[in-house]
């Protein structure tokens, strides 16, 4: 039963996550088959998306970096309480 439920969820997710044939025709070549809707209308839309991607990647990088190697040396710093560094 559990295996059937997981298979059903997987197949449903696959069908929802990809574009339908009508939306696929409306998308630019680079986004065909990936997203629903009309797609970017001008170059400003691409710039906005790429700036957002860069911000997310930088945020992820610095979050992981400072979580693994905290630069604060004080023993009373909040990171020491949360992560239990000794």
Short mmCIF file of C-alpha atoms in Angstrom, two decimals:
data_model
loop_
_atom_site.label_atom_id
_atom_site.label_comp_id
_atom_site.label_asym_id
_atom_site.label_seq_id
_atom_site.Cartn_x
_atom_site.Cartn_y
_atom_site.Cartn_z
CA UNK A 1 0.00 0.00 0.00
CA UNK A 2 2.79 2.39 0.95
CA UNK A 3 4.65 1.69 -2.30
CA UNK A 4 1.52 2.36 -4.36
CA UNK A 5 0.90 5.62 -2.55
CA UNK A 6 4.46 6.79 -3.17
CA UNK A 7 4.20 5.86 -6.84
CA UNK A 8 0.93 7.78 -7.14
CA UNK A 9 2.46 10.86 -5.48
CA UNK A 10 5.51 10.66 -7.75
CA UNK A 11 3.47 10.36 -10.94
CA UNK A 12 1.10 13.17 -9.91
CA UNK A 13 4.03 15.44 -9.09
CA UNK A 14 5.65 14.71 -12.45
CA UNK A 15 2.46 15.60 -14.30
CA UNK A 16 1.96 18.83 -12.36
CA UNK A 17 5.55 20.03 -12.49
CA UNK A 18 5.99 20.05 -16.26
CA UNK A 19 4.28 22.31 -18.76
CA UNK A 20 1.23 21.26 -20.70
CA UNK A 21 1.40 21.30 -24.54
CA UNK A 22 -0.41 24.65 -24.80
CA UNK A 23 1.92 26.37 -22.32
CA UNK A 24 4.92 24.75 -23.95
CA UNK A 25 4.16 26.52 -27.24
CA UNK A 26 3.94 29.90 -25.47
CA UNK A 27 7.35 29.57 -23.79
CA UNK A 28 10.66 30.72 -25.23
CA UNK A 29 12.94 27.91 -26.43
CA UNK A 30 15.09 27.83 -23.26
CA UNK A 31 12.08 27.32 -20.96
CA UNK A 32 10.00 24.93 -23.08
CA UNK A 33 8.66 21.99 -21.14
CA UNK A 34 9.68 23.39 -17.75
CA UNK A 35 7.16 26.04 -16.72
CA UNK A 36 3.49 26.94 -17.16
CA UNK A 37 2.23 30.32 -18.28
CA UNK A 38 3.29 32.84 -20.86
CA UNK A 39 6.92 33.12 -19.86
CA UNK A 40 9.14 36.19 -19.73
CA UNK A 41 7.79 39.09 -21.74
CA UNK A 42 11.01 41.10 -22.12
CA UNK A 43 14.71 41.11 -21.19
CA UNK A 44 14.02 42.80 -17.84
CA UNK A 45 12.24 39.63 -16.70
CA UNK A 46 15.38 37.58 -17.40
CA UNK A 47 17.52 40.09 -15.49
CA UNK A 48 15.21 39.94 -12.48
CA UNK A 49 15.29 36.14 -12.44
CA UNK A 50 19.09 35.95 -12.75
CA UNK A 51 19.58 38.53 -9.98
CA UNK A 52 17.28 36.44 -7.75
CA UNK A 53 19.24 33.26 -8.59
CA UNK A 54 22.53 34.97 -7.71
CA UNK A 55 21.13 36.26 -4.40
CA UNK A 56 19.86 32.79 -3.45
CA UNK A 57 23.19 31.13 -4.32
CA UNK A 58 25.19 33.71 -2.36
CA UNK A 59 22.85 33.40 0.62
CA UNK A 60 23.18 29.62 0.62
CA UNK A 61 26.97 29.78 0.29
CA UNK A 62 27.50 32.24 3.15
CA UNK A 63 24.94 30.51 5.38
CA UNK A 64 26.74 27.18 5.08
CA UNK A 65 30.20 28.78 5.33
CA UNK A 66 29.43 30.70 8.51
CA UNK A 67 27.55 27.80 10.05
CA UNK A 68 30.51 25.46 9.56
CA UNK A 69 33.28 27.97 10.33
CA UNK A 70 31.96 30.69 12.64
CA UNK A 71 34.38 33.61 12.82
CA UNK A 72 33.35 34.67 16.31
CA UNK A 73 35.84 33.50 18.92
CA UNK A 74 33.90 34.45 22.06
CA UNK A 75 32.77 31.48 24.14
CA UNK A 76 29.48 33.24 25.02
CA UNK A 77 28.43 33.82 21.40
CA UNK A 78 24.95 32.57 20.47
CA UNK A 79 26.35 30.28 17.77
CA UNK A 80 28.22 28.33 20.42
CA UNK A 81 24.97 27.69 22.28
CA UNK A 82 23.07 26.65 19.15
CA UNK A 83 25.75 24.45 17.57
CA UNK A 84 27.52 23.28 20.75
CA UNK A 85 31.03 24.13 19.68
CA UNK A 86 33.60 23.64 22.40
#
